[in-house]
Short mmCIF file of C-alpha atoms in Angstrom, two decimals:
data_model
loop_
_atom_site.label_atom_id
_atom_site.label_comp_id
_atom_site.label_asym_id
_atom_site.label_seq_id
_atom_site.Cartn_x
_atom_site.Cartn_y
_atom_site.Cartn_z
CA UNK C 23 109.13 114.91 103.26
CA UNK C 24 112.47 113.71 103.14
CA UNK C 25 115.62 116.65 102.63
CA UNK C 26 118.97 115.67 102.34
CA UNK C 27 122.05 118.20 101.41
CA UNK C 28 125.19 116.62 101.06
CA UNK C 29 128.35 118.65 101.44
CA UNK C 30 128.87 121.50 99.19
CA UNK C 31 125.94 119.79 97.06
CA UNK C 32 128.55 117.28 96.10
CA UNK C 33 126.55 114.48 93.69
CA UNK C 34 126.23 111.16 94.49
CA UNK C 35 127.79 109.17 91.71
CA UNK C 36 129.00 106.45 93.76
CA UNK C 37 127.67 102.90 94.98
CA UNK C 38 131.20 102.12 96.57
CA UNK C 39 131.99 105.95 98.39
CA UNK C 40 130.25 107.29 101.43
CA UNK C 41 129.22 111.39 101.12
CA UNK C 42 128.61 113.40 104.32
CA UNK C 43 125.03 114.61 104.19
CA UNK C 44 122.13 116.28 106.58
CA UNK C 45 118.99 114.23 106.52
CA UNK C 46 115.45 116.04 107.97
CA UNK C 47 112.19 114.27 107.74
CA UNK C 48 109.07 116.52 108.36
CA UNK C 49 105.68 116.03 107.78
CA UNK C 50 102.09 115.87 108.79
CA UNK C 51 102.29 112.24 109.76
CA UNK C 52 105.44 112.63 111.69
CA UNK C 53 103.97 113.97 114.86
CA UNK C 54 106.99 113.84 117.54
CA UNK C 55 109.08 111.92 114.91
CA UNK C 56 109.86 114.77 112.94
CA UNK C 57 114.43 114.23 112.34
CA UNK C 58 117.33 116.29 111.93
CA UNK C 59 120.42 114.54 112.22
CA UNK C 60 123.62 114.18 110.04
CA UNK C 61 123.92 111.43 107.74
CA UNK C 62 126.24 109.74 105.11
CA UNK C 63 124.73 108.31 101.87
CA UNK C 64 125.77 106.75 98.77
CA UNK C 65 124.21 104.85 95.88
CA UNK C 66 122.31 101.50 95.72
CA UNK C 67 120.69 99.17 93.12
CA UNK C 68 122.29 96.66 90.24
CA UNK C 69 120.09 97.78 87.04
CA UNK C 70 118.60 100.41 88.69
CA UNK C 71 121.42 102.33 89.67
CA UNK C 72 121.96 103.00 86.00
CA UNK C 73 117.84 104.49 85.57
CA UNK C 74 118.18 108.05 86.05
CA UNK C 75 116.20 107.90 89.51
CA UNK C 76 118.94 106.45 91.45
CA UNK C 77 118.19 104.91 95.21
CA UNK C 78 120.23 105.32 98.05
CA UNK C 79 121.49 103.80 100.77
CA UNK C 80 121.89 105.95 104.55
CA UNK C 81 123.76 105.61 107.61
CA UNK C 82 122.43 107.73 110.25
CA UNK C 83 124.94 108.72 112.92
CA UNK C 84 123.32 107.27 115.43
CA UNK C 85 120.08 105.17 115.98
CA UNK C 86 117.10 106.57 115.44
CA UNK C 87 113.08 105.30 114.84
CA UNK C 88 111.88 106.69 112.11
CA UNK C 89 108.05 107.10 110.40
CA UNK C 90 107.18 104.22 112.78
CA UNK C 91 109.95 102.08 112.33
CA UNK C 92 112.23 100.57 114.96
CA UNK C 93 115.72 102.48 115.57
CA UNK C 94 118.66 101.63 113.41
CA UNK C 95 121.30 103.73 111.94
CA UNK C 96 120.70 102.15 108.47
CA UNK C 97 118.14 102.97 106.07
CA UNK C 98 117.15 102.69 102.21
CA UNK C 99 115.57 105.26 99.76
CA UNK C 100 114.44 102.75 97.17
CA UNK C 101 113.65 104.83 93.80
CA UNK C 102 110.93 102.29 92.26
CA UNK C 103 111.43 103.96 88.44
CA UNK C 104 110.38 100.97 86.67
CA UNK C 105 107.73 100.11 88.96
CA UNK C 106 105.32 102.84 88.09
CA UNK C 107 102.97 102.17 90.91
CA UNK C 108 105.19 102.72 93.34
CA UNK C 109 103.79 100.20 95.19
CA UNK C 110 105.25 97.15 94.51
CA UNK C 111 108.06 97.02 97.10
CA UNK C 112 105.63 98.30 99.42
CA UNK C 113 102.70 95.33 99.31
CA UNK C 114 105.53 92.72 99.00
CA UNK C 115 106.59 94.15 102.74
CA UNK C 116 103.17 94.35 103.80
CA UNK C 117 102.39 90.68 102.53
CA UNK C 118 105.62 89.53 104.90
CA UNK C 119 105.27 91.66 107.67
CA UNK C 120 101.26 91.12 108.03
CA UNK C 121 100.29 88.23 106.68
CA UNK C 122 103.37 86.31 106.49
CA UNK C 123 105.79 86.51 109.25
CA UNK C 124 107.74 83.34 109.70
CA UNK C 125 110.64 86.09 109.43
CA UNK C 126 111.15 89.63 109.66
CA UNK C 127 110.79 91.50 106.59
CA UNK C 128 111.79 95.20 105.95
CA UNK C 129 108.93 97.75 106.68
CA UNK C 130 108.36 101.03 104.09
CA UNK C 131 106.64 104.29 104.37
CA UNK C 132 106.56 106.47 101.19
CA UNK C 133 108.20 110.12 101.20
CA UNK C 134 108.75 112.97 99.20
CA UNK C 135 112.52 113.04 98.46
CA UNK C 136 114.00 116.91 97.96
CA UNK C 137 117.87 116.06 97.37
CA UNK C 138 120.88 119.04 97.08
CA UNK C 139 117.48 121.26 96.85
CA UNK C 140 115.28 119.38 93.83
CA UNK C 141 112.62 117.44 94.34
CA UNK C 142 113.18 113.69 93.02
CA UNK C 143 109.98 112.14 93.17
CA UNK C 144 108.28 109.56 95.56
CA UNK C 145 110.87 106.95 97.51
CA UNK C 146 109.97 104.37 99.39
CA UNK C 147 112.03 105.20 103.12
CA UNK C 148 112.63 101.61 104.60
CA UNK C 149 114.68 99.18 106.59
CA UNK C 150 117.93 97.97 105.55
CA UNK C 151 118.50 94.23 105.92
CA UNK C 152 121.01 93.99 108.84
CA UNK C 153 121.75 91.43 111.43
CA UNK C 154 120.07 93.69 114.84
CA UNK C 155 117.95 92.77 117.83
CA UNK C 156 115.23 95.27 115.66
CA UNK C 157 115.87 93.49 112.42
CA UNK C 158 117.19 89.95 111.82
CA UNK C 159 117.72 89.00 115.72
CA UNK C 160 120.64 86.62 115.45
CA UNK C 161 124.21 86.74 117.10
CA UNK C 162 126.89 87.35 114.47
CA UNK C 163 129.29 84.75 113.42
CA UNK C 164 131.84 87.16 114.13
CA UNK C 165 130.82 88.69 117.57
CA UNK C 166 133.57 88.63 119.92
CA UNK C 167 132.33 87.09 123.65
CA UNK C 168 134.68 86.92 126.56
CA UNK C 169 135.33 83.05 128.01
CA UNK C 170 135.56 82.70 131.84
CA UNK C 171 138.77 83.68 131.69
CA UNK C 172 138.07 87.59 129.96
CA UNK C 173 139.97 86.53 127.31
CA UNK C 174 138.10 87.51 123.87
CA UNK C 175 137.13 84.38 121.89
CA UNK C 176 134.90 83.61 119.16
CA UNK C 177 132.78 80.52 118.98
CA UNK C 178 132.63 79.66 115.52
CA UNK C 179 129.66 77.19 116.15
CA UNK C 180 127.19 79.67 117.78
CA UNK C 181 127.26 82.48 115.31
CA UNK C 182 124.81 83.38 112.45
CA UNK C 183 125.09 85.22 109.29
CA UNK C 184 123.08 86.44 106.37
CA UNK C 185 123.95 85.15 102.35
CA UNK C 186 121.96 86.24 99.26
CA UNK C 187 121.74 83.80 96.48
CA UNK C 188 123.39 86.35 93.89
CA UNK C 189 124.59 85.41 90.67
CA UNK C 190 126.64 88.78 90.47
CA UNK C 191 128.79 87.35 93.29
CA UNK C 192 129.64 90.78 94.08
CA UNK C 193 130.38 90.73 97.81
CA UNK C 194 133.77 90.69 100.02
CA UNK C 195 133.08 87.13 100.17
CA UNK C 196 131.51 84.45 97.35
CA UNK C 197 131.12 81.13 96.71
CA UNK C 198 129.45 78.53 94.18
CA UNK C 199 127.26 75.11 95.98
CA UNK C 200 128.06 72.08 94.63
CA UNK C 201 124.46 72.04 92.98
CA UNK C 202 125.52 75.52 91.06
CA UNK C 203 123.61 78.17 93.83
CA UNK C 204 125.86 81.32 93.66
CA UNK C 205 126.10 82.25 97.62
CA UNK C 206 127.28 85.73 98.47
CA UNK C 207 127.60 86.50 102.24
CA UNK C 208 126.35 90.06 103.40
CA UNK C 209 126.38 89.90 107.02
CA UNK C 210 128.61 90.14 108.49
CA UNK C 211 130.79 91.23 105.46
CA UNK C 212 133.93 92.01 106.35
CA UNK C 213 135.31 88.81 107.91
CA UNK C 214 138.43 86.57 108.49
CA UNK C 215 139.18 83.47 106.25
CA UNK C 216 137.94 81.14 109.19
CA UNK C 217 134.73 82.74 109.12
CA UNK C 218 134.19 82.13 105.64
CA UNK C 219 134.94 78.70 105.44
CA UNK C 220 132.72 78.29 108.37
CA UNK C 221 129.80 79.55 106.51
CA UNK C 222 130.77 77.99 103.45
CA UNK C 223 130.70 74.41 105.19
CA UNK C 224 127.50 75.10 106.83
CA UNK C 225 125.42 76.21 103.95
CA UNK C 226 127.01 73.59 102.31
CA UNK C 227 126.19 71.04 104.58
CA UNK C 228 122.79 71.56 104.69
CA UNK C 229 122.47 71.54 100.35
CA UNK C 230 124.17 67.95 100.79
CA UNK C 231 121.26 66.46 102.80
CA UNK C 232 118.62 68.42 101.29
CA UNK C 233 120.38 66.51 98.13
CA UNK C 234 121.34 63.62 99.74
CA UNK C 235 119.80 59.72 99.61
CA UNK C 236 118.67 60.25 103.39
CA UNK C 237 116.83 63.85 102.84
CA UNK C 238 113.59 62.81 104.31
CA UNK C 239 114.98 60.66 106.81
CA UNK C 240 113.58 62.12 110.56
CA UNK C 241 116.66 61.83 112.09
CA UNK C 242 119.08 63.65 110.09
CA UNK C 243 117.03 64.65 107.18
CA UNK C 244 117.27 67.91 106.06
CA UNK C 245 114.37 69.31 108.26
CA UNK C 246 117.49 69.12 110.52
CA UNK C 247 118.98 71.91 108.65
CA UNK C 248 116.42 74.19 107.11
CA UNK C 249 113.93 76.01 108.35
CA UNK C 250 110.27 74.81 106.39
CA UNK C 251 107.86 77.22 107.31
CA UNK C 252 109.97 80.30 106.61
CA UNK C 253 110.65 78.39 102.95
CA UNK C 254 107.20 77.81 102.95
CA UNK C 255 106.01 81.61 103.19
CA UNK C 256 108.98 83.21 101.30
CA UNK C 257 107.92 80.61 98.81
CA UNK C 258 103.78 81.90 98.46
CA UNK C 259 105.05 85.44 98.33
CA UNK C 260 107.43 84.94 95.71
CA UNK C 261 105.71 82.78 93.26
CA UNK C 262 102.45 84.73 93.81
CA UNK C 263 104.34 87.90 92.82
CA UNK C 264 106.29 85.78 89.99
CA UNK C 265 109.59 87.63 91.31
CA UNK C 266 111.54 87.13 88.53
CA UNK C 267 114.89 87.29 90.37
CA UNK C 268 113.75 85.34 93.07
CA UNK C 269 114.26 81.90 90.97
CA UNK C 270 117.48 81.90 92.56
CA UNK C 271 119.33 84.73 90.22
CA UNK C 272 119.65 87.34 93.27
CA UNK C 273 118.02 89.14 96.18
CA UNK C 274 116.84 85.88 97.97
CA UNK C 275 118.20 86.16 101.39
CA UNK C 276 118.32 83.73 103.95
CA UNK C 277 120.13 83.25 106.99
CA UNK C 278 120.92 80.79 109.66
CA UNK C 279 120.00 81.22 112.87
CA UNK C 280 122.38 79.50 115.97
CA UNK C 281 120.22 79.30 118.35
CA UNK C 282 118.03 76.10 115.96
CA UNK C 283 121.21 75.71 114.03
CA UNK C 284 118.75 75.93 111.06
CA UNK C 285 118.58 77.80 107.72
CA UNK C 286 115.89 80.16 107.41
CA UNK C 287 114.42 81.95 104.24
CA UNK C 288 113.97 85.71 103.22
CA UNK C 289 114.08 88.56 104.45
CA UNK C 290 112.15 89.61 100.90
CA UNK C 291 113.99 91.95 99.29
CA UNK C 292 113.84 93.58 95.85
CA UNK C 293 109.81 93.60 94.04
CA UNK C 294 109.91 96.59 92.05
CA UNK C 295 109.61 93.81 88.53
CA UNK C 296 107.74 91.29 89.92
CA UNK C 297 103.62 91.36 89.73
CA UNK C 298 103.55 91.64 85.88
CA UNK C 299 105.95 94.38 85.76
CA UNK C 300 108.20 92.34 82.85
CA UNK C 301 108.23 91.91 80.00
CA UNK C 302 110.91 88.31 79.81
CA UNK C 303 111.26 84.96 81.16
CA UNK C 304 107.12 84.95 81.05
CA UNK C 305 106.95 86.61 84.31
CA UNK C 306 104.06 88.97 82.43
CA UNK C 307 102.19 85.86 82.41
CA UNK C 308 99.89 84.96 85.31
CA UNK C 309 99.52 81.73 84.79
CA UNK C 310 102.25 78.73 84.78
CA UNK C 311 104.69 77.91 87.85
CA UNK C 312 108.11 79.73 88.32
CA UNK C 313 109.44 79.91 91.73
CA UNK C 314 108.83 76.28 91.78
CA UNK C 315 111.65 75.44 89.14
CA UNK C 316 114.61 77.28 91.71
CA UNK C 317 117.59 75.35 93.37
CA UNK C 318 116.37 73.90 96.56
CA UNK C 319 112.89 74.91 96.06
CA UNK C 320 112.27 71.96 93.31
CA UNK C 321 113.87 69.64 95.52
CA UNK C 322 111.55 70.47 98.23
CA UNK C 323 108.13 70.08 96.35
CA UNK C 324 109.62 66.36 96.07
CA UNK C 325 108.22 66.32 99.83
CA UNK C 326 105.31 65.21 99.52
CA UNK C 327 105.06 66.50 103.40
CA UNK C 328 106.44 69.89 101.62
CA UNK C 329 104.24 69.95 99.55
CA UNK C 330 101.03 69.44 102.12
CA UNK C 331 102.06 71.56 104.47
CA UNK C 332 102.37 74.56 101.53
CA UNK C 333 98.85 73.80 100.65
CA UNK C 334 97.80 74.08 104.47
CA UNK C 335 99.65 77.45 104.75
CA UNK C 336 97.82 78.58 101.48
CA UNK C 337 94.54 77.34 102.77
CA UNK C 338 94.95 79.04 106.01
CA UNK C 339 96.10 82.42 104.39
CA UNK C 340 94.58 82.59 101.11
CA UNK C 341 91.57 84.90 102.34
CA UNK C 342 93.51 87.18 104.09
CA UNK C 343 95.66 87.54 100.62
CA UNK C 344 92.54 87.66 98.18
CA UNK C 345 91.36 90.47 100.60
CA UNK C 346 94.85 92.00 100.60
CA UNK C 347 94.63 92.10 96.54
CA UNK C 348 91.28 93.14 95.62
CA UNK C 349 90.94 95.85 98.39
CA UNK C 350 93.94 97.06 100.44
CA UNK C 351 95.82 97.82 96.81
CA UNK C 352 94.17 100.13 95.95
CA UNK C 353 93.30 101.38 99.09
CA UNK C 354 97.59 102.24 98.97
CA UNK C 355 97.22 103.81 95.73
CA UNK C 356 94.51 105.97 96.57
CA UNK C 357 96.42 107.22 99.11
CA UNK C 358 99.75 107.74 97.17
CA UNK C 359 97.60 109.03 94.24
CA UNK C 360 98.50 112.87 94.94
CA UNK C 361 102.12 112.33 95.60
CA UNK C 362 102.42 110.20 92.55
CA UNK C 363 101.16 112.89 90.10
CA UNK C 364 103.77 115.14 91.66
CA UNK C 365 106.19 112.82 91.04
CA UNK C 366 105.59 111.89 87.51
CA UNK C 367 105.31 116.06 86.86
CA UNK C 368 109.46 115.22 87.32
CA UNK C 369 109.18 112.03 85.83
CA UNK C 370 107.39 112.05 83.02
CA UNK C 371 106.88 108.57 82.27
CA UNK C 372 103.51 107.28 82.01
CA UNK C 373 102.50 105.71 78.74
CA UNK C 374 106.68 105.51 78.05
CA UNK C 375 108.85 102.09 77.68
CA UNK C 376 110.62 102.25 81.59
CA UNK C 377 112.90 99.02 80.77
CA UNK C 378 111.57 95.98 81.81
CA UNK C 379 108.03 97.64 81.15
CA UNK C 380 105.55 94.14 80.00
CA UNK C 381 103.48 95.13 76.21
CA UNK C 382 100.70 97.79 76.96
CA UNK C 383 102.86 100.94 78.69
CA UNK C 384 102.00 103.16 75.67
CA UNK C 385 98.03 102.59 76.56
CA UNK C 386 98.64 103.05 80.25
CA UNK C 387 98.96 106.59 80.29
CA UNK C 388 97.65 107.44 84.22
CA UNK C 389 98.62 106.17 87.74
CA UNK C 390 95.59 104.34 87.76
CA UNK C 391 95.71 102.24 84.94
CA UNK C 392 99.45 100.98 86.21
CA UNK C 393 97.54 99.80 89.30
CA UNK C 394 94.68 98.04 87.64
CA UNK C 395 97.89 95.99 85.78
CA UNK C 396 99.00 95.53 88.95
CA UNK C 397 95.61 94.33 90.72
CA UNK C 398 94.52 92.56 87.60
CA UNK C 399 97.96 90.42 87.16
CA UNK C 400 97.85 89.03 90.88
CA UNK C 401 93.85 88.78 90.99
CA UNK C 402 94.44 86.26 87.76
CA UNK C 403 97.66 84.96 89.85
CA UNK C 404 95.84 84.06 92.80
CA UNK C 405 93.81 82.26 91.18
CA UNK C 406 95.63 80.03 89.02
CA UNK C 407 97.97 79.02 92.25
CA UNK C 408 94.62 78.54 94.17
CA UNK C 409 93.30 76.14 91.36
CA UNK C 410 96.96 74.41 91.10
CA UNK C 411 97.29 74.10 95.18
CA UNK C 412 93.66 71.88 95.03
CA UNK C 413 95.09 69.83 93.22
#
């Protein structure tokens, strides 16, 4: 159970404005990570921020671990109102954190949310993408190091950053490719105009040979500038959940990484209308390619080394997933099953149209039946990407 208070009960209305708040987390499962510690929040989400369950973003004031999860002061309380599972979010993580794990992915743990004093439903309680030795372990492009000398420089050549391919372009700092990919940086945000041209070029760079007559060229091809098997795995969890966003529209993060001077897909980020739970751009439809069509990802199955070593990866993995689908799913939900009735008793919204909801919601009246769409849409998924991958 999650409690938050802010000041004077003030509401958050805000995505932009920080509120002073308490945060406690007590439970059965906390053990000796029961929390009390202050807290600011405000809001979070693009479409979802206008759904009248609204997720939030925290800053602790200091570091902590919580449920689990390695210490950092930021945190997420993703609502999931359209996904009426609740789950979606969640088995993405799992999928990248246990079965892929090329790259870090946020971790989740469900919670009860009681916020100013009213209980709000079921949140998912997880790990805000940040650049951190306990979260994307890279040293930031704008991390001052002293030279020899103690004078405070920064090496423009050995830092790393996060973007998100985000058509919204709604960061500090955004920029267009020259192939049309909308590029907004995240981390670090707040940066200097040498900074962003620095990460401009580099990102840059690397779509030019990826583009380029010379892309599969050993030398200075662009396996020189992109990381494959983290494009590889962000790649199978995406187009298995048919993230509709994913197709490079927004929340596709990647980030490069000094140390191999390479560019490295995910963290995965934002699930709660992928895995049938649509109802445009045929993403209720289990069969038929879509991640495939993205920027840079189309270019890539032009590999025909890509493309072999994606069928390996699925080959090696694709037990672990079928398992993953057709028994640890519902495994979840029958373990969220009692805190989901108590939170549609606030939200009453079962056999309702919850925008993007696919055909069907008015016959899928209990928290069951949203699961069996949810099993049934990546059991048929699996299956047609296991047939097309043979081929």
């Amino acid at each position: 159970i999650v409690e938050i208070n802010t000041v004077d009960n003030i509401a958050i209305t805000s995505k932009e404005d920080w509120l002073k708040a308490t945060f406690n987390l007590t439970g059965d499962y906390c053990a000796e990570e029961n929390l009390s510690i202050n807290t600011e929040i405000k809001g979070r989400g693009n479409s979802s921020w206008n759904q009248p369950k609204k997720s939030y973003s925290l800053k602790l004031e200091s570091k902590e671990k919580v449920l689990g999860m390695k210490k950092h002061k930021r945190w997420v309380l993703i609502a999931n109102y359209s996904d009426k599972t609740l789950l979606r979010n969640y088995i993405a993580s799992q999928m990248g954190n246990n079965i892929f794990n090329e790259t870090w992915n946020p971790s989740f743990k469900s919670v009860h949310l009681i916020l100013n004093g009213t209980y709000n439903g079921v949140y998912l309680l997880g790990e805000q993408i940040k650049i951190d030795k306990n979260r994307v372990n890279i040293q930031a492009i704008d991390e001052i190091e002293d030279d020899v000398n103690g004078d405070s420089i920064v090496d423009l050549n050995d830092g790393g950053f996060i973007c998100e391919v985000n058509e919204r372009m709604d960061e500090l700092f955004n920029f267009r490719t020259t192939k049309g990919a909308a590029i907004s940086l995240k981390e670090p945000d707040e940066v200097d105009t040498e900074v962003q041209e620095k990460v401009k070029e580099i990102v840059q760079k690397a779509e030019d040979v990826l583009y380029g007559e010379n892309w599969l060229d050993e030398a200075n091809g662009y396996r020189n500038y992109f990381d494959v098997d983290s494009f590889i795995d962000w790649y199978i969890v995406n187009e298995l959940t048919k993230n509709c966003d994913a197709i490079f529209y927004s929340s596709v993060y990647f980030y490069y990484n000094p140390e191999d001077k390479l560019l490295h897909m995910g963290p995965n980020w934002d699930f709660d209308i992928s895995c049938g739970n649509i109802n445009y751009n045929g993403c209720d439809n289990p069969e038929g390619y879509y991640i495939k069509n993205a920027k840079w990802i189309s270019r890539l199955f032009q590999d025909a080394t890509f493309v072999a070593q994606l069928k390996e990866r699925w080959n090696e993995k694709k037990n672990e997933l079928n398992l993953f689908i057709t028994e640890k799913i519902q495994t979840e939900a029958n373990n969220l099953s009692e805190a989901a009735e108590l939170n549609f008793l606030v939200w009453n919204i079962l056999g309702s149209y919850v925008w993007p909801n696919p055909d069907g919601f008015e016959k899928r009246t209990t928290y069951q039946s949203e699961v069996d769409l949810l099993i049934d849409f990546l059991t048929k998924r699996f299956y047609f990407l296991d047939a097309e991958f043979s081929k």
